[in-house]
Short mmCIF file of C-alpha atoms and ligand atoms in Angstrom, two decimals:
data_model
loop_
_atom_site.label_atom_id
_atom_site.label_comp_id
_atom_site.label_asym_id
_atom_site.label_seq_id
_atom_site.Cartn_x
_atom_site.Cartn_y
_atom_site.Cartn_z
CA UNK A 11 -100.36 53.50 -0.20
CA UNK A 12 -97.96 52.16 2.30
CA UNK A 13 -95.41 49.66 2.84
CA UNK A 14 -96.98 47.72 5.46
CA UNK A 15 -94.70 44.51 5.14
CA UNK A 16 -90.98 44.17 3.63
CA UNK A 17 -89.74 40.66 3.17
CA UNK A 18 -85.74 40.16 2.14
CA UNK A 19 -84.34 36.95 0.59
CA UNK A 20 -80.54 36.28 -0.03
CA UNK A 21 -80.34 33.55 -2.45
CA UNK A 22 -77.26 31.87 -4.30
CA UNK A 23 -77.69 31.30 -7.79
CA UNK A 24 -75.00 29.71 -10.09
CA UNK A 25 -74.17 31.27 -13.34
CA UNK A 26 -74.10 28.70 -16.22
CA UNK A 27 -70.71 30.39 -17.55
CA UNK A 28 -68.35 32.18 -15.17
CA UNK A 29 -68.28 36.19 -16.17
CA UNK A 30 -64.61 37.49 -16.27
CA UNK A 31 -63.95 41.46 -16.42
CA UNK A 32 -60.65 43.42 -15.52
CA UNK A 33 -62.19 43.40 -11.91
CA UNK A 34 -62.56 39.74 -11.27
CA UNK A 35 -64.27 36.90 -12.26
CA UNK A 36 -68.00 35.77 -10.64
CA UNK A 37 -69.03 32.04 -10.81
CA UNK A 38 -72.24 32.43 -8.42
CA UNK A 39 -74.37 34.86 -8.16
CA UNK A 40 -75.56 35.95 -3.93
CA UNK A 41 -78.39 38.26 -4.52
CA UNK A 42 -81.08 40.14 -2.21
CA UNK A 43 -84.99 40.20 -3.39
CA UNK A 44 -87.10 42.46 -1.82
CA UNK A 45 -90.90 41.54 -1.89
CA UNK A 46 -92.92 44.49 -0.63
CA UNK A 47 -96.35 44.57 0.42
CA UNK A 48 -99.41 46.98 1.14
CA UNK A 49 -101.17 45.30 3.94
CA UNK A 50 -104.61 45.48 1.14
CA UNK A 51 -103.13 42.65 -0.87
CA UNK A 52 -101.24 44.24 -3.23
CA UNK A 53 -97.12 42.97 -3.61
CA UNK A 54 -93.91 43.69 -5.80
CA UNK A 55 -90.43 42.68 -6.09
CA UNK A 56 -87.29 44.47 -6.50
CA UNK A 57 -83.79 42.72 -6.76
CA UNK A 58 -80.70 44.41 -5.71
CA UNK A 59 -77.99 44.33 -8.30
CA UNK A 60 -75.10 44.72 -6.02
CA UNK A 61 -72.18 42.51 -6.62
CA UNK A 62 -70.75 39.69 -4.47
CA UNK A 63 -67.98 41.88 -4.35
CA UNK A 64 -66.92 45.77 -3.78
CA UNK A 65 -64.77 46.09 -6.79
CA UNK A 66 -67.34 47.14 -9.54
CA UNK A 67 -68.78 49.49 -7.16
CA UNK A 68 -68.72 50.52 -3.14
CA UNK A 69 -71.73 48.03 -2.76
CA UNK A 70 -72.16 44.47 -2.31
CA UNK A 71 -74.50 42.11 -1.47
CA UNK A 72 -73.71 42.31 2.28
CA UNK A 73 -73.42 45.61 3.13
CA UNK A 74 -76.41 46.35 0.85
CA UNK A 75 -78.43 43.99 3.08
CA UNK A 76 -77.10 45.50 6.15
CA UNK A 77 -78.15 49.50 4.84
CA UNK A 78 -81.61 47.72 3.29
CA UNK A 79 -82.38 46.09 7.07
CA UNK A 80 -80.67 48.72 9.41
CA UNK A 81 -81.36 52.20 7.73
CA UNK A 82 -83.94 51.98 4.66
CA UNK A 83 -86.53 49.36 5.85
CA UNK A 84 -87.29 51.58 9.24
CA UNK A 85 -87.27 54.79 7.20
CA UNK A 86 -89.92 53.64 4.71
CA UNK A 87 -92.04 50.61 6.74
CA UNK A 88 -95.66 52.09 7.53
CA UNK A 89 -95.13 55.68 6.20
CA UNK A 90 -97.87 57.38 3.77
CA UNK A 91 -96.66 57.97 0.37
CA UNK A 92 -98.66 58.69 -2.79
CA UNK A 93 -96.47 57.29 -5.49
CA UNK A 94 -93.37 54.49 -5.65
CA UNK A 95 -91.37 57.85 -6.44
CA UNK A 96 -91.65 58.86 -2.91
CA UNK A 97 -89.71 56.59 -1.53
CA UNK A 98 -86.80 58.53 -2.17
CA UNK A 99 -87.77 61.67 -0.23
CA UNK A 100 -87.75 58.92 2.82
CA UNK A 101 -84.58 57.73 2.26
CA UNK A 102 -82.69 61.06 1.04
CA UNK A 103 -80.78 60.69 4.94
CA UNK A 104 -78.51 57.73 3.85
CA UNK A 105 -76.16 58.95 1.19
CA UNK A 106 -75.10 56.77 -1.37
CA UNK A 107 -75.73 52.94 -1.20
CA UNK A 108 -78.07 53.56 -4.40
CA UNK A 109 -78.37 49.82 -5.10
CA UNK A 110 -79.43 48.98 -1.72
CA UNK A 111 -82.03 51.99 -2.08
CA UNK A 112 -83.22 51.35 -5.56
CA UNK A 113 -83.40 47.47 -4.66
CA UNK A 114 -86.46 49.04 -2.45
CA UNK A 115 -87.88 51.88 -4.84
CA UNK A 116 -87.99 49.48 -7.62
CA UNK A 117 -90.25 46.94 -5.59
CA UNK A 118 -92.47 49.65 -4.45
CA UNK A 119 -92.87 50.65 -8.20
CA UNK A 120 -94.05 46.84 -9.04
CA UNK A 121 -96.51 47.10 -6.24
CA UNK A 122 -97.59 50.50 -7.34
CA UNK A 123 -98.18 49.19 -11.11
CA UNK A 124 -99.75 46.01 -9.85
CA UNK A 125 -102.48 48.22 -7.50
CA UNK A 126 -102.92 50.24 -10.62
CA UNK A 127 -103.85 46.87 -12.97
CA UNK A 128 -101.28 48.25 -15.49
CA UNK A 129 -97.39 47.21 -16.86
CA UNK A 130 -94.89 48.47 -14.96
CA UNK A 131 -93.22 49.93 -18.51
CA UNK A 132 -96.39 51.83 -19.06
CA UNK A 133 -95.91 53.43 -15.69
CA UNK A 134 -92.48 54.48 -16.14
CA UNK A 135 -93.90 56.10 -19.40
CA UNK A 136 -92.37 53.42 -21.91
CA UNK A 137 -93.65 53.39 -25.33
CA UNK A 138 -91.62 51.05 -27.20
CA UNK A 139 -93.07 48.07 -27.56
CA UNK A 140 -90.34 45.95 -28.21
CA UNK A 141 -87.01 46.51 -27.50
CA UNK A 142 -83.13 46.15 -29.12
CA UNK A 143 -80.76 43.98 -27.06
CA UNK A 144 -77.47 43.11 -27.16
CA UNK A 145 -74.74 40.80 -25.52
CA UNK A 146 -72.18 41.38 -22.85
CA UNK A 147 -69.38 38.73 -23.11
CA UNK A 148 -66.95 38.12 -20.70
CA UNK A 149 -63.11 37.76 -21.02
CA UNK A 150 -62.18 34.22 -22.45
CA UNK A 151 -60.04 31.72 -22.09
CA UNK A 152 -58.69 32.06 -25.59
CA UNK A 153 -58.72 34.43 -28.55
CA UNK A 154 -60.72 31.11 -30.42
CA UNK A 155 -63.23 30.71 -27.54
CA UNK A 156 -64.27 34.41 -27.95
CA UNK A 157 -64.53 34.01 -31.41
CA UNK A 158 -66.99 30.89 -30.95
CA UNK A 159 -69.28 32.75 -28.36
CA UNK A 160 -69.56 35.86 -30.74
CA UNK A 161 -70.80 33.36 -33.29
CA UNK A 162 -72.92 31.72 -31.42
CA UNK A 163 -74.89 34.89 -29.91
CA UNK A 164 -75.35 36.65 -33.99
CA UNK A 165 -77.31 33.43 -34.31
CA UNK A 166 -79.11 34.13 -31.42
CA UNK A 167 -80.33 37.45 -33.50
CA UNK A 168 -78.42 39.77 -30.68
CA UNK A 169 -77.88 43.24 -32.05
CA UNK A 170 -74.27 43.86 -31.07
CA UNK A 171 -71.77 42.48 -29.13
CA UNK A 172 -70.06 44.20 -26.24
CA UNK A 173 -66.60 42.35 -25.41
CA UNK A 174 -64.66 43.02 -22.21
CA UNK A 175 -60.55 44.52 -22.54
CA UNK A 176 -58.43 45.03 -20.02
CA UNK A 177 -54.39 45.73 -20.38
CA UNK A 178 -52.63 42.95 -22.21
CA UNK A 179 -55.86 41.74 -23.44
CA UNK A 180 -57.34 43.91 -25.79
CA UNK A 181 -55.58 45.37 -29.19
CA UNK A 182 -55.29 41.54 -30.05
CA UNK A 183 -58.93 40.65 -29.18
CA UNK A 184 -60.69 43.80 -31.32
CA UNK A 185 -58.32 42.90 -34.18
CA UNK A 186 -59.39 39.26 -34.28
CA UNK A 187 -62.92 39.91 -33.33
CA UNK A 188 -62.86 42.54 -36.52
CA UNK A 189 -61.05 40.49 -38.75
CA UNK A 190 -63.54 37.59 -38.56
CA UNK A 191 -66.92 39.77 -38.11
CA UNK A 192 -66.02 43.02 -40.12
CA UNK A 193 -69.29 44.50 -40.33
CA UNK A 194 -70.05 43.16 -36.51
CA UNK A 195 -72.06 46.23 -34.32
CA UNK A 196 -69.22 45.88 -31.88
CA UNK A 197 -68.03 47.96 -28.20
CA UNK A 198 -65.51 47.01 -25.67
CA UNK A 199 -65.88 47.73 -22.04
CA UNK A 200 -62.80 48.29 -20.00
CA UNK A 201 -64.35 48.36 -16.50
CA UNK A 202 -61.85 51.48 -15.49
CA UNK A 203 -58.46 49.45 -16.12
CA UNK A 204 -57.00 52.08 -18.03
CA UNK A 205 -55.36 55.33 -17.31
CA UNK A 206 -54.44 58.52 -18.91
CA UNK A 207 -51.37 57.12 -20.26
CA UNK A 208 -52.20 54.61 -21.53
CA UNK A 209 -54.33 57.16 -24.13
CA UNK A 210 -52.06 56.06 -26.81
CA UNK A 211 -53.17 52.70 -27.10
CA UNK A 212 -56.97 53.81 -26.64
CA UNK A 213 -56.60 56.42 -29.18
CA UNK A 214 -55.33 53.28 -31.51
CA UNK A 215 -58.89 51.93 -30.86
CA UNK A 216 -59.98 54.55 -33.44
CA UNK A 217 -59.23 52.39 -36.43
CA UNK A 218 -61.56 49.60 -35.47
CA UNK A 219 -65.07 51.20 -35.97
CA UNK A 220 -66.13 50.31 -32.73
CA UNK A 221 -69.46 52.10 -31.69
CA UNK A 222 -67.85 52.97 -28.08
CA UNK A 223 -65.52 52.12 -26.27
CA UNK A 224 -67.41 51.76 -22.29
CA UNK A 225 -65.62 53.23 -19.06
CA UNK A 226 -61.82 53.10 -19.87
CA UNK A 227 -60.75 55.74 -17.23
CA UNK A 228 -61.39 55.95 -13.22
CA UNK A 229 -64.62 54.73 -11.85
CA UNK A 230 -65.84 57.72 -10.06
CA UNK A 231 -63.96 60.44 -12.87
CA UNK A 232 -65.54 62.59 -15.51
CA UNK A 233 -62.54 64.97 -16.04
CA UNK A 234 -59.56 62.51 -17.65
CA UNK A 235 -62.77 61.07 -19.99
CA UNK A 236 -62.77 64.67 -21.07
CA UNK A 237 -59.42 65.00 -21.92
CA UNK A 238 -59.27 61.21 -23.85
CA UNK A 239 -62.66 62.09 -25.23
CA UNK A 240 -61.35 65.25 -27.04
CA UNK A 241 -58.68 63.33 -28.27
CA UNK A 242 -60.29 60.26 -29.99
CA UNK A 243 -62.74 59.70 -32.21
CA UNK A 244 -64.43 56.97 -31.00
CA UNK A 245 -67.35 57.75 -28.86
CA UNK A 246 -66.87 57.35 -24.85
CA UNK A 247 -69.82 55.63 -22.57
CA UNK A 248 -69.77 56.30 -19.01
CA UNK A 249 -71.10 53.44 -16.77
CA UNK A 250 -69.41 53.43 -13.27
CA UNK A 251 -69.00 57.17 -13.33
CA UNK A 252 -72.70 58.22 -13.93
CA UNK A 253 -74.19 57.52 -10.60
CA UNK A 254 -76.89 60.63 -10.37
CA UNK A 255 -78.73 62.76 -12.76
CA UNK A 256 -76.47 64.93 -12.02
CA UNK A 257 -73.12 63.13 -12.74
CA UNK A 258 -75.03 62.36 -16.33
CA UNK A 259 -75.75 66.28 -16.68
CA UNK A 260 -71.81 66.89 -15.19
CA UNK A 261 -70.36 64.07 -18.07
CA UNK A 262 -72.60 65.89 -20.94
CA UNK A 263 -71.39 69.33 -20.34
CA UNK A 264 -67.77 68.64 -19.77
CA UNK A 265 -67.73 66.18 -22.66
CA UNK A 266 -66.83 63.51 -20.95
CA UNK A 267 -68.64 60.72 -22.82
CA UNK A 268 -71.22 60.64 -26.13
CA UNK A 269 -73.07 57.69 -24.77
CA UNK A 270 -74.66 57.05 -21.52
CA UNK A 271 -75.08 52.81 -19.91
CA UNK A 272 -77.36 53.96 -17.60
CA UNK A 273 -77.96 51.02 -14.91
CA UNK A 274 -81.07 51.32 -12.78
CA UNK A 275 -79.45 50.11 -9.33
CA UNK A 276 -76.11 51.94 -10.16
CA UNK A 277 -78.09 55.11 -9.97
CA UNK A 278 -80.47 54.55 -6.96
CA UNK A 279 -83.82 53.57 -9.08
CA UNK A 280 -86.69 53.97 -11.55
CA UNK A 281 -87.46 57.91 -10.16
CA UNK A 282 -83.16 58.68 -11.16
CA UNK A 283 -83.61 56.63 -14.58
CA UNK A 284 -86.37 58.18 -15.62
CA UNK A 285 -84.49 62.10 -14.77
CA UNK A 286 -81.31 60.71 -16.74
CA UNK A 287 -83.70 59.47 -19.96
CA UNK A 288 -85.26 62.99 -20.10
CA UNK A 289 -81.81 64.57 -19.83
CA UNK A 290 -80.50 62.52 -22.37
CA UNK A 291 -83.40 62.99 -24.69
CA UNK A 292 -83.31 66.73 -24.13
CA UNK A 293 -79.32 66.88 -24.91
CA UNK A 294 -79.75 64.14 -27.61
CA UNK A 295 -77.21 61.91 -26.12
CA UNK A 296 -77.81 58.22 -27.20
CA UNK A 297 -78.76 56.13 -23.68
CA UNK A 298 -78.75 52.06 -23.03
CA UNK A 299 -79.77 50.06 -20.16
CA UNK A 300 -76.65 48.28 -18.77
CA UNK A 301 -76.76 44.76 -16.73
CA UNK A 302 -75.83 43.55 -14.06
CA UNK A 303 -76.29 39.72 -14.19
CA UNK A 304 -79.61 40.32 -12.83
CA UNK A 305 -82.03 37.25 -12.04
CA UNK A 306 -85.53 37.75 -13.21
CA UNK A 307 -86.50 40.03 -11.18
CA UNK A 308 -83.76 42.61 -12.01
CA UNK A 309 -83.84 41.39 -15.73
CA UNK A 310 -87.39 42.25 -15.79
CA UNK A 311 -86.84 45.69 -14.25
CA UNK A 312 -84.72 45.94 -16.87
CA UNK A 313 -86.95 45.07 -20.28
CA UNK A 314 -89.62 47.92 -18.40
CA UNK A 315 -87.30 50.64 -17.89
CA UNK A 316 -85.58 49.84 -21.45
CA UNK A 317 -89.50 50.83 -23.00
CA UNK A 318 -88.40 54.53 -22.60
CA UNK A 319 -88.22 56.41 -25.65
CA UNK A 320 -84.84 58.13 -24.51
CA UNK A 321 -82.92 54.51 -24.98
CA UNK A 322 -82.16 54.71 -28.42
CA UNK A 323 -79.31 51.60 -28.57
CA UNK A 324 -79.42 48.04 -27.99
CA UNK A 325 -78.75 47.22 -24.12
CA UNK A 326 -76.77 44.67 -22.40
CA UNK A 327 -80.43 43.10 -21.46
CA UNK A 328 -80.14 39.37 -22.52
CA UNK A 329 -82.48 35.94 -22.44
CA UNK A 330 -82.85 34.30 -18.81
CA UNK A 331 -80.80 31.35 -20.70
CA UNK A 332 -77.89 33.01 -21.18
CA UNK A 333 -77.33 32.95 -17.61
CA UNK A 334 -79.36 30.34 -15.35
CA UNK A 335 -80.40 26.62 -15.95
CA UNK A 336 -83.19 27.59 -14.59
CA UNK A 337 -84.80 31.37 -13.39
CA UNK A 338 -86.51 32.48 -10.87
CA UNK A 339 -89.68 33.98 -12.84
CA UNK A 340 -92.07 32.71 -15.05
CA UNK A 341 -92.15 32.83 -18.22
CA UNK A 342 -88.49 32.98 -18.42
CA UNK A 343 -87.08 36.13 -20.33
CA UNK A 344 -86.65 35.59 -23.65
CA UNK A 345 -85.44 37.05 -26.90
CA UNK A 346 -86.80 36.77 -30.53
CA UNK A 347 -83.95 36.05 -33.66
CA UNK A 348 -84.57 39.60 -34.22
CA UNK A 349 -82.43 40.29 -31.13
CA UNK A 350 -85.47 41.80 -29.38
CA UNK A 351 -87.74 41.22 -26.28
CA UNK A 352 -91.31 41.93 -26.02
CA UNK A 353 -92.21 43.58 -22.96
CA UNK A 354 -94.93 41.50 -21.18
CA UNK A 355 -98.46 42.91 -21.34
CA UNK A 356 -99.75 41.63 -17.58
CA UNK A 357 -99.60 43.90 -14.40
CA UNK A 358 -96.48 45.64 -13.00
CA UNK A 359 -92.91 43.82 -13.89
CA UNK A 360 -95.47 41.47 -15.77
CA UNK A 361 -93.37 37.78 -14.51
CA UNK A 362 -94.55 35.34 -12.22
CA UNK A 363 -92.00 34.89 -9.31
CA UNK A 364 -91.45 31.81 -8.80
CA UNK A 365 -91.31 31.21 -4.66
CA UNK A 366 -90.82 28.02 -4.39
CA UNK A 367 -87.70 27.94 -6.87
CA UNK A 368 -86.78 30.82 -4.61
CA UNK A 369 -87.00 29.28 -1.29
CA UNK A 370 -84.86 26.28 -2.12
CA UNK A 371 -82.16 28.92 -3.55
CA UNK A 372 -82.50 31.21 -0.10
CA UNK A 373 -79.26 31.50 2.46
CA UNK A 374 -81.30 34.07 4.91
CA UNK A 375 -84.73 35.82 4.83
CA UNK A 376 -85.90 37.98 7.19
CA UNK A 377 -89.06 39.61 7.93
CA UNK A 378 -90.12 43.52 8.66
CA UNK A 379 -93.59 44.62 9.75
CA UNK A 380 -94.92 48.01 10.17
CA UNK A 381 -96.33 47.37 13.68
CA UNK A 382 -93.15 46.06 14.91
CA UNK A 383 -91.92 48.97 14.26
CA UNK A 384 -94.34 51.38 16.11
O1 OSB B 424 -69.58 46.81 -16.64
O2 OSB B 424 -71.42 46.48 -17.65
C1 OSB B 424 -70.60 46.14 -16.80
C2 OSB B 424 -71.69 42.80 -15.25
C3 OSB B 424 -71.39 43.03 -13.91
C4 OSB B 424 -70.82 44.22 -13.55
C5 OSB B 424 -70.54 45.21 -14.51
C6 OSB B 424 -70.84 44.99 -15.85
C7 OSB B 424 -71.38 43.76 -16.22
C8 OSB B 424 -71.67 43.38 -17.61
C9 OSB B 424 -72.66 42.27 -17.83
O3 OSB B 424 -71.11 43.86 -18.56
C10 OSB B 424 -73.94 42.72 -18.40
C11 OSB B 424 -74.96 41.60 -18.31
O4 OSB B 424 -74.93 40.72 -19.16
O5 OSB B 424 -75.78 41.61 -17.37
MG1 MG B 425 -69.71 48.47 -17.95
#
């Protein structure tokens, strides 16, 4: 198989409600597809889940297009390779820019499922054939307004509720949130707005029964998550900080974390997910697929990848609704009042993409063919 044809599209998509965290606050989403194809009729799409924005990660949407079109495209376009998985032998030159990179792999693992007649989940080696999801919710405008959207997503059937702290809003939100939903599967995510002094505060946590508490510390440290880790009870979850197999492996043995949010463009693609999983199994460290406010696309990376065995909790993987008037795939993703979603039976990500929803959303698209590159 070979990439023969690699098309990009930035689109804009609104989000229905705006997504606050310590970092910032996101109203619209600006968000590359990459459509792949095989020059023998085969196709598959990958989004990339950088943000609009460098302060979650180094990425964002334009620099990701910038390594995708300048550096990836001509490494990959027209080259032999015998599995999606390759593709990261020809990138290995660039060095980080994992979203950009896994925006790629992850489209050349749709095409590879589709040429194969099989679900992409089944390819990655899922089994599960439904799995447990969860909610992300974003800081509120009030203590009352957080209350109502918890409410409103238990109906929904989600699993647990993840709720988003940062300093001067957070002691008061868990206490409220408990008071109101004591027996509520409940985990905060700080985002890395915290520091080692403020371990007094965290270590208060403890008395809340929260199943984690998600990236308090430094994004890019493992060795002050030690240190709080050994001193609370409350299990740590790395996100930001587990960028490689290798970080995950690092954060295990130092005991840095209990819990792994492993996010499939945060740690370069499907090939790195499915390294961390085994780890994770093999160490028996509980694993959950993180989000990104992903589109379809991403979303339905997502709901394959979260088929694993090794993902033993409820992810932040949520119904298309939750996010968009309208998607950009078809069926839209969606969840049952058991808090679950059933991965689609069809070929690779196992969605229509719907093209003409995404040309009216597209701000630049651009072209790359293998012969134009000879
Ligand atoms: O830290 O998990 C995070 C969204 C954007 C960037 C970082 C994070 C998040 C979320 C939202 O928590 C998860 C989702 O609903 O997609
Ligand atoms: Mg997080």
């Amino acid at each position: 198989m070979r990439l023969a044809t690699i098309e990009l599209h930035l689109i804009r998509m609104p989000l229905l409600h705006a997504f606050e965290t310590s970092v910032g606050r996101t109203t619209e989403r600006r968000i590359i597809l990459v459509h792949v194809f095989d020059g023998e009729g085969g196709e598959g799409w990958g989004e990339c889940v950088a943000d609009e924005h460098p302060y979650y990660s180094e990425e964002w949407t334009d620099s990701a297009w910038l390594a995708i079109e300048r550096f990836l495209i001509p490494e990959c376009l027209g080259v032999a390779i015998s599995n999606a998985g390759d593709l990261n032998r020809l990138m290995r030159h660039v060095r980080g820019n994992r979203m950009a990179k896994a925006a790629l792999e992850s489209a050349t693992w749709d095409l590879e499922a589709k040429r194969r007649g099989i679900p992409l989940w089944q390819l990655l080696g899922g089994s599960r054939r439904e799995i447990d999801c969860g909610v992300s919710i974003g800081l509120q405008p009030s203590v009352e307004a957080l209350l109502e959207r918890i409410a409103k997503e238990r109906e929904a059937g989600y699993q647990r509720v993840k709720i988003k702290i940062k300093p001067g809003q957070d002691r008061e939100l868990i206490e409220a949130v408990r008071e109101r939903f004591p027996d509520l599967p409940l985990m905060v995510d700080a985002n890395s707005a915290y520091t080692l002094q403020d371990s007094e505060l965290l270590r208060s946590f403890d008395a809340f029964a929260l199943m984690m508490i998600e990236q308090p510390l430094g994004h890019d440290d493992l060795f002050d998550h030690a240190l709080l880790q050994k001193a609370m009870e409350t299990p740590l979850c790395l996100d930001e900080s587990i960028r490689t197999a290798e970080d995950a492996r690092h954060a295990i043995d130092l005991g840095s974390c209990r819990i792994i949010n492993v996010k499939m463009g945060r740690v370069g693609g499907h090939s790195e997910v499915q390294k961390i999983e085994r780890l994770c199994r093999s160490e028996t460290v509980p694993l959950w697929c993180g989000g990104m406010l992903e589109a379809g696309i991403g979303r339905a990376h997502n709901i394959a990848l979260s088929t694993l065995p090794g993902f033993t909790l409820p992810g932040d993987v949520s119904a298309s609704a939750r996010y968009w008037t309208e998607d950009i795939i078809d069926p839209p993703v969606t969840v049952t009042p058991m808090g679950t979603i059933v991965p689609p039976a069809g070929p690779g990500i196992g969605f229509s993409v719907d093209r003409g929803r995404i040309d009216a959303l597209t701000e630049r698209h651009s072209t790359h063919s293998a012969e134009a590159h000879r």
